[in-house]
Coordinates of C-alpha atoms and ligand atoms in Angstrom, one line a residue:
M131 CA -17.6 -169.2 -48.5
L132 CA -15.4 -168.1 -51.4
K133 CA -15.6 -164.4 -52.3
P134 CA -14.8 -163.5 -55.9
N135 CA -13.1 -160.2 -56.6
T136 CA -16.3 -158.1 -56.8
H137 CA -14.4 -155.2 -58.4
Y138 CA -14.9 -157.0 -61.7
A139 CA -18.5 -156.1 -61.5
E140 CA -17.5 -152.4 -61.6
L141 CA -15.8 -152.8 -65.0
K142 CA -17.6 -151.1 -67.8
D143 CA -18.2 -153.4 -70.7
S144 CA -16.0 -152.3 -73.5
Y145 CA -18.2 -152.3 -76.6
L146 CA -15.9 -150.2 -78.7
F147 CA -14.3 -152.8 -81.0
F148 CA -17.3 -155.1 -80.8
N149 CA -19.6 -152.3 -81.9
I150 CA -17.2 -151.4 -84.7
S151 CA -17.1 -155.0 -86.0
Q152 CA -20.9 -155.3 -85.7
K153 CA -21.5 -152.1 -87.7
V154 CA -19.0 -153.1 -90.4
K155 CA -20.5 -156.6 -90.6
A156 CA -24.0 -155.2 -90.9
Y157 CA -22.8 -152.7 -93.6
L158 CA -21.1 -155.5 -95.6
D159 CA -24.1 -157.8 -95.3
A160 CA -26.2 -155.1 -96.8
N161 CA -23.6 -154.0 -99.4
P162 CA -21.6 -157.2 -100.3
D163 CA -20.0 -155.6 -103.4
K164 CA -18.3 -152.8 -101.4
R165 CA -14.7 -152.8 -100.2
V166 CA -14.2 -151.6 -96.7
L167 CA -10.8 -150.0 -95.9
R168 CA -9.8 -150.5 -92.3
L169 CA -7.9 -147.7 -90.6
G170 CA -9.1 -148.5 -87.2
I171 CA -6.8 -151.3 -86.1
G172 CA -3.9 -150.9 -83.7
D173 CA -2.3 -154.0 -85.0
V174 CA 0.7 -154.0 -87.4
S175 CA 0.4 -155.3 -90.9
L176 CA 4.1 -155.8 -91.9
P177 CA 5.9 -159.1 -91.0
L178 CA 8.9 -159.5 -88.7
C179 CA 12.1 -158.3 -90.3
P180 CA 14.6 -160.7 -91.8
A181 CA 17.2 -160.3 -89.0
V182 CA 14.6 -161.4 -86.4
I183 CA 13.4 -164.3 -88.6
E184 CA 16.9 -165.6 -89.0
A185 CA 17.6 -165.3 -85.2
L186 CA 14.4 -167.1 -84.5
H187 CA 15.3 -170.0 -86.8
E188 CA 18.8 -170.2 -85.3
A189 CA 17.2 -170.3 -81.8
V190 CA 14.9 -173.1 -82.9
D191 CA 17.9 -175.1 -84.1
D192 CA 19.6 -174.4 -80.8
Q193 CA 16.7 -176.1 -79.0
A194 CA 17.3 -179.2 -81.2
D195 CA 20.8 -179.8 -80.0
K196 CA 21.8 -181.0 -76.5
S197 CA 24.8 -178.7 -76.5
T198 CA 22.8 -175.5 -77.2
F199 CA 19.5 -176.5 -75.7
H200 CA 17.9 -174.1 -73.2
G201 CA 15.5 -175.1 -70.5
Y202 CA 13.9 -172.5 -68.1
M203 CA 15.2 -169.1 -68.8
P204 CA 16.1 -166.6 -66.0
E205 CA 12.8 -165.1 -64.7
C206 CA 13.8 -161.5 -65.2
G207 CA 15.2 -162.1 -68.7
A208 CA 18.2 -163.6 -70.4
P209 CA 21.4 -161.7 -69.5
F210 CA 22.2 -161.4 -73.2
L211 CA 19.0 -159.6 -73.9
R212 CA 19.0 -157.4 -70.7
E213 CA 22.6 -156.3 -71.6
T214 CA 21.6 -155.6 -75.2
I215 CA 18.6 -153.5 -74.2
A216 CA 20.7 -151.6 -71.6
A217 CA 23.3 -150.9 -74.3
H218 CA 20.6 -149.7 -76.7
Y219 CA 19.5 -147.2 -74.1
G220 CA 23.2 -146.3 -73.6
N221 CA 23.5 -145.5 -77.3
R222 CA 20.7 -142.9 -76.7
G223 CA 22.5 -141.4 -73.7
V224 CA 20.5 -143.1 -71.0
T225 CA 22.7 -145.2 -68.6
L226 CA 21.0 -148.3 -67.3
A227 CA 22.4 -151.4 -65.6
A228 CA 21.3 -154.7 -67.2
D229 CA 19.5 -155.7 -64.0
E230 CA 17.3 -152.6 -64.2
V231 CA 15.9 -154.1 -67.4
F232 CA 13.2 -156.8 -67.1
V233 CA 12.2 -158.8 -70.1
S234 CA 8.5 -159.4 -70.4
S235 CA 5.9 -161.0 -72.6
G236 CA 4.6 -157.5 -73.7
A237 CA 3.5 -154.2 -72.3
S238 CA -0.1 -155.3 -71.7
D239 CA 1.0 -158.1 -69.4
E240 CA 3.3 -155.7 -67.5
L241 CA 0.7 -152.9 -67.2
G242 CA -1.5 -155.3 -65.4
D243 CA 1.1 -157.2 -63.4
I244 CA 3.1 -154.1 -62.2
L245 CA 0.2 -153.1 -60.0
D246 CA 1.3 -155.9 -57.7
L247 CA 4.0 -153.5 -56.4
F248 CA 1.4 -151.0 -55.1
S249 CA -1.2 -151.1 -52.4
P250 CA -4.8 -151.3 -53.5
E251 CA -5.3 -148.2 -51.3
N252 CA -3.3 -146.1 -53.8
T253 CA -5.1 -143.7 -56.1
S254 CA -4.2 -143.7 -59.8
L255 CA -4.2 -140.7 -62.1
I256 CA -5.2 -141.5 -65.6
F257 CA -5.2 -138.9 -68.4
E258 CA -8.2 -138.8 -70.6
P259 CA -8.6 -139.9 -73.4
A260 CA -6.6 -143.0 -72.5
Y261 CA -5.6 -146.5 -73.6
P262 CA -8.5 -148.4 -71.9
A263 CA -6.3 -151.1 -70.2
Y264 CA -5.1 -148.5 -67.6
V265 CA -8.5 -147.9 -66.3
D266 CA -9.6 -151.6 -66.3
A267 CA -6.5 -152.9 -64.6
N268 CA -7.0 -150.3 -61.8
V269 CA -10.7 -151.1 -61.4
M270 CA -9.9 -154.8 -61.1
G271 CA -7.4 -154.0 -58.4
G272 CA -10.0 -151.9 -56.5
R273 CA -8.0 -148.7 -56.8
K274 CA -9.5 -145.3 -56.9
I275 CA -9.0 -143.5 -60.2
I276 CA -8.8 -139.8 -60.9
H277 CA -9.3 -138.9 -64.6
L278 CA -7.3 -135.9 -65.7
P279 CA -9.0 -134.4 -68.8
S280 CA -7.1 -133.2 -71.8
G281 CA -8.2 -131.5 -75.0
K282 CA -7.4 -129.6 -78.1
E283 CA -6.5 -126.5 -76.0
N284 CA -3.5 -128.2 -74.4
G285 CA -2.7 -130.4 -77.4
F286 CA -3.9 -133.4 -75.4
L287 CA -0.8 -133.0 -73.1
P288 CA -2.0 -132.2 -69.6
K289 CA 0.2 -130.5 -67.0
P290 CA 0.4 -131.5 -63.4
N291 CA -2.2 -130.0 -61.2
E292 CA -1.1 -129.3 -57.6
S293 CA -4.5 -129.9 -56.2
V294 CA -4.6 -133.5 -57.5
Q295 CA -3.5 -136.1 -55.0
A296 CA -2.4 -139.3 -56.7
D297 CA 0.0 -142.1 -56.0
L298 CA 0.4 -143.6 -59.5
I299 CA 0.5 -141.5 -62.6
Y300 CA 0.1 -143.0 -66.1
I301 CA 1.8 -141.3 -68.9
C302 CA 1.7 -142.7 -72.4
S303 CA 4.0 -140.9 -74.9
P304 CA 3.7 -141.1 -77.9
N305 CA 0.1 -141.4 -76.9
N306 CA -2.5 -143.9 -77.9
P307 CA -5.1 -142.7 -79.0
T308 CA -4.0 -139.0 -79.6
G309 CA -0.5 -139.4 -81.0
A310 CA 0.6 -136.5 -78.9
V311 CA 4.1 -136.6 -77.5
F312 CA 5.3 -135.1 -74.3
T313 CA 8.2 -132.6 -74.6
K314 CA 11.2 -132.8 -72.3
E315 CA 10.0 -129.6 -70.5
L316 CA 6.5 -131.0 -69.8
L317 CA 7.8 -134.4 -68.8
T318 CA 10.2 -132.6 -66.4
E319 CA 7.2 -130.9 -64.8
W320 CA 5.7 -134.4 -64.2
V321 CA 8.9 -135.9 -62.9
D322 CA 9.4 -133.0 -60.5
F323 CA 5.8 -133.3 -59.4
A324 CA 6.1 -137.0 -58.8
N325 CA 9.4 -136.5 -56.8
R326 CA 7.8 -133.8 -54.8
T327 CA 4.6 -135.8 -54.0
G328 CA 6.1 -139.3 -53.7
A329 CA 4.0 -140.5 -56.6
V330 CA 5.3 -143.1 -59.1
I331 CA 5.0 -142.5 -62.9
L332 CA 4.2 -145.5 -65.0
F333 CA 5.6 -144.4 -68.3
D334 CA 4.2 -146.4 -71.3
A335 CA 6.7 -146.1 -74.1
A336 CA 5.1 -148.6 -76.5
Y337 CA 5.4 -146.2 -79.4
E338 CA 8.8 -144.6 -78.7
A339 CA 10.3 -145.9 -81.9
F340 CA 8.0 -143.6 -83.9
I341 CA 9.6 -140.4 -82.5
E342 CA 11.6 -138.8 -85.3
D343 CA 12.2 -135.4 -83.6
D344 CA 15.4 -135.7 -81.6
N345 CA 14.3 -133.0 -79.2
L346 CA 11.4 -135.2 -78.0
P347 CA 12.2 -137.8 -75.2
R348 CA 11.9 -141.4 -76.2
S349 CA 12.4 -142.6 -72.6
I350 CA 11.4 -140.9 -69.3
F351 CA 14.9 -141.7 -68.2
E352 CA 16.1 -138.9 -70.4
I353 CA 14.6 -136.6 -67.8
D354 CA 16.7 -135.6 -64.7
G355 CA 15.2 -137.0 -61.6
A356 CA 13.2 -139.8 -63.3
R357 CA 15.3 -142.6 -61.7
T358 CA 13.7 -141.8 -58.3
C359 CA 10.1 -141.7 -59.5
A360 CA 9.5 -143.7 -62.7
I361 CA 9.0 -147.1 -64.2
E362 CA 9.1 -147.5 -68.0
I363 CA 7.1 -150.1 -69.8
C364 CA 8.1 -150.9 -73.4
S365 CA 7.3 -153.3 -76.1
L366 CA 8.5 -154.6 -79.4
S367 CA 4.9 -155.0 -80.6
K368 CA 4.8 -151.8 -82.7
T369 CA 8.6 -151.2 -82.8
A370 CA 9.3 -154.4 -84.5
G371 CA 6.0 -156.1 -85.4
F372 CA 6.0 -158.4 -82.3
T373 CA 2.2 -158.1 -81.6
G374 CA 1.7 -161.8 -82.3
T375 CA 5.2 -162.9 -81.3
R376 CA 5.2 -161.2 -77.8
L377 CA 8.1 -159.5 -76.2
G378 CA 8.5 -156.4 -74.1
Y379 CA 10.7 -154.9 -71.4
T380 CA 10.3 -152.9 -68.3
V381 CA 12.8 -150.6 -66.7
I382 CA 12.9 -150.2 -62.9
P383 CA 15.8 -148.1 -61.6
K384 CA 17.5 -149.3 -58.4
E385 CA 17.0 -145.9 -56.8
L386 CA 13.3 -146.2 -57.0
E387 CA 12.1 -146.7 -53.4
R388 CA 8.9 -146.0 -51.5
G389 CA 8.6 -146.4 -47.8
D390 CA 11.4 -148.8 -46.9
M391 CA 10.8 -150.8 -50.0
N392 CA 13.0 -151.0 -53.2
L393 CA 10.8 -151.4 -56.2
N394 CA 13.5 -153.1 -58.4
A395 CA 14.1 -155.7 -55.7
M396 CA 10.3 -156.2 -55.2
W397 CA 9.9 -156.8 -59.0
V398 CA 12.7 -159.4 -58.9
R399 CA 10.8 -161.1 -56.1
N400 CA 7.6 -160.8 -58.1
R401 CA 9.0 -162.2 -61.3
T402 CA 10.8 -165.1 -59.7
T403 CA 7.5 -166.1 -58.1
K404 CA 5.0 -165.4 -60.9
T405 CA 6.9 -166.2 -64.1
N406 CA 9.3 -168.7 -65.4
G407 CA 10.8 -166.3 -67.9
V408 CA 10.1 -165.5 -71.6
S409 CA 11.0 -168.3 -74.1
Y410 CA 14.7 -168.5 -75.2
I411 CA 13.5 -168.5 -78.8
L412 CA 11.7 -165.2 -78.5
Q413 CA 14.5 -163.6 -76.5
K414 CA 17.0 -164.6 -79.2
G415 CA 14.7 -163.2 -81.9
A416 CA 14.2 -160.0 -79.9
S417 CA 17.9 -159.5 -79.5
A418 CA 18.2 -159.3 -83.3
V419 CA 16.0 -156.1 -83.2
F420 CA 18.9 -154.3 -81.5
T421 CA 21.6 -155.2 -84.0
E422 CA 22.7 -152.7 -86.6
E423 CA 21.0 -154.8 -89.3
G424 CA 17.8 -155.2 -87.2
Q425 CA 17.6 -151.5 -86.4
A426 CA 17.9 -150.6 -90.1
Q427 CA 15.2 -153.2 -91.0
I428 CA 12.7 -152.1 -88.4
K429 CA 13.2 -148.5 -89.3
A430 CA 12.4 -149.3 -92.9
N431 CA 9.1 -150.8 -91.8
I432 CA 8.3 -147.9 -89.5
A433 CA 9.0 -145.6 -92.5
I434 CA 6.2 -147.4 -94.4
Y435 CA 3.8 -146.6 -91.6
K436 CA 5.0 -143.1 -91.5
Q437 CA 4.3 -142.7 -95.2
N438 CA 0.8 -143.9 -94.5
A439 CA 0.6 -141.1 -91.8
K440 CA 1.7 -138.5 -94.4
T441 CA -1.0 -139.7 -96.8
I442 CA -3.7 -139.3 -94.3
M443 CA -2.4 -136.0 -92.9
H444 CA -2.3 -134.6 -96.4
A445 CA -6.0 -135.5 -97.0
L446 CA -6.9 -133.9 -93.6
D447 CA -4.8 -130.8 -94.4
Q448 CA -6.6 -130.3 -97.7
H449 CA -9.9 -130.0 -95.8
G450 CA -8.5 -127.9 -92.9
I451 CA -9.4 -130.6 -90.4
W452 CA -7.7 -130.2 -87.0
Y453 CA -5.6 -133.2 -85.9
C454 CA -2.6 -134.1 -83.8
G455 CA -0.2 -137.0 -83.9
G456 CA 0.9 -138.7 -87.1
T457 CA 4.4 -137.2 -87.2
N458 CA 6.0 -138.8 -84.1
A459 CA 3.3 -141.4 -83.6
P460 CA 1.4 -144.1 -85.5
Y461 CA -2.0 -142.6 -84.7
I462 CA -3.7 -139.5 -86.0
W463 CA -6.4 -138.0 -83.8
L464 CA -8.7 -135.6 -85.5
K465 CA -11.6 -133.4 -84.7
C466 CA -14.7 -134.7 -86.4
P467 CA -15.7 -132.3 -89.2
N468 CA -19.0 -130.3 -89.0
N469 CA -19.3 -130.9 -85.3
M470 CA -20.3 -134.5 -85.8
D471 CA -20.0 -136.7 -82.8
S472 CA -17.5 -139.6 -82.8
W473 CA -20.1 -142.3 -83.8
G474 CA -21.8 -140.0 -86.2
F475 CA -18.5 -139.5 -88.1
F476 CA -17.9 -143.3 -87.9
D477 CA -21.2 -144.0 -89.6
F478 CA -20.7 -141.2 -92.1
L479 CA -17.3 -142.5 -93.1
L480 CA -18.5 -146.1 -93.3
N481 CA -21.6 -145.5 -95.2
E482 CA -20.3 -142.8 -97.6
A483 CA -16.7 -143.9 -98.2
Q484 CA -16.4 -147.4 -96.7
I485 CA -13.6 -146.3 -94.4
V486 CA -13.4 -147.7 -90.8
G487 CA -11.7 -145.7 -88.0
T488 CA -12.1 -145.6 -84.3
P489 CA -14.5 -143.3 -82.6
G490 CA -12.7 -141.1 -80.0
S491 CA -15.5 -141.5 -77.4
G492 CA -14.3 -145.1 -76.9
F493 CA -11.3 -143.7 -75.1
G494 CA -13.2 -141.7 -72.5
Q495 CA -15.5 -138.7 -72.4
C496 CA -12.9 -136.3 -73.5
G497 CA -12.6 -138.3 -76.8
E498 CA -16.2 -137.4 -77.8
G499 CA -16.1 -135.4 -81.1
Y500 CA -12.8 -136.9 -82.1
F501 CA -11.7 -139.8 -84.2
R502 CA -8.6 -142.0 -84.4
F503 CA -6.9 -143.2 -87.6
S504 CA -4.2 -145.9 -87.3
T505 CA -1.4 -145.9 -89.8
F506 CA -0.6 -149.6 -89.4
G507 CA -2.7 -150.6 -92.5
S508 CA -1.4 -151.3 -96.0
P509 CA -0.1 -148.4 -98.0
E510 CA -2.6 -149.3 -100.8
D511 CA -5.6 -149.2 -98.5
T512 CA -4.3 -146.0 -96.9
K513 CA -3.9 -144.3 -100.2
E514 CA -7.3 -145.3 -101.4
A515 CA -8.9 -144.2 -98.1
A516 CA -7.2 -140.8 -98.4
Q517 CA -8.5 -140.4 -102.0
R518 CA -12.0 -141.4 -100.9
M519 CA -11.8 -138.8 -98.1
L520 CA -10.7 -136.1 -100.4
K521 CA -13.7 -136.7 -102.6
L522 CA -16.2 -137.1 -99.7
L523 CA -15.3 -134.3 -97.2
Ligands
PLP588 N1 0.4 -149.7 -74.4 C1 -0.3 -149.0 -75.4 C2 -0.4 -147.6 -75.2 C3 -0.8 -149.7 -76.4 O1 -1.5 -149.0 -77.4 C4 -0.6 -151.1 -76.5 C5 -1.2 -151.9 -77.6 O2 -1.9 -151.4 -78.5 C6 0.0 -151.7 -75.5 C7 0.5 -151.0 -74.4 C8 0.2 -153.2 -75.5 O3 1.3 -153.6 -76.1 P1 1.8 -155.2 -76.1 O4 1.4 -155.7 -77.5 O5 3.2 -155.1 -75.9 O6 1.0 -155.9 -75.0

């Protein structure tokens, strides 16, 4: 008799975004004349930059001509894009071989799929609060999870704890939801810890492009020793507005081995079995992100989101509200004023100022009493939300 994967029954229903949309709908049904400002979303609002659009159009035309047509693409990524991404790392002082870069359809896909490399008997260490997909992918795979709490006292940047025995360690920097960024020193502590214990770090760098402080690491491979203990998962979603276009990349160094197994070679085997590559058109479009022109254009878009962050931070500063993130990250994580709990503050902001954010408790217990603002909305809405907050709080 067929047995389903019963671990799915252990998943907690995620009501976070459903509850938010239900509450907003109920509010608008009762107050149809009000304009709600949405600062909750983690999706981008600016379109793809012109360099990418041009490359995508050219790639479509290539597919119309027998001499430039592409069929199946190499499973691990087109050599032109793998080389381009490796060179991009090289410009930042990180040496990678092109075949250490794997082109993917996005970070979410990879965060789930990469667990194929590890035994279900492994234990995963997940910092709290956390991006919910880490927990759910591990529950589905039947892995034991240890939650490592973090809070205001350590700036939401936990240190390794020698008493914790884990095989996989998730680090997201810049962090979703807290916007906190690991320093080189702290990341070195985690790398040393992983090398000492044999753990592997899954480093989620989906927001690296938002780091403006040159002293902060944008890649874990800026840290000595990371090549023997880390995998980096990256995405063009937030870097270049690819949330609906879909392209990411994963870096697995050739030195990364556990037991007698080489993880880079295992991933080649995995990809050549489980995918037929990312579309030629998207890989061509993505390669334009890494040109001089593309870099300037995506930076101009990121600058607009960063201005949104400044607008929100200014309003919070006026009221002396504690927050982290915002400067090197697209999220601002704040302590709810007047000791309100996360949903209490959500209701207060929605009812009194028609502003929607994300309650911190949706990212784990340590998020209770906190709130996340996203800076991916329109500058007009963000400015108006800041003005409403200034009046309200
Ligand atoms: N990792 C983090 C921390 C995210 O916040 C997100 C999306 O919001 C992702 C990964 C997923 O990115 P992608 O769009 O590449 O699947």
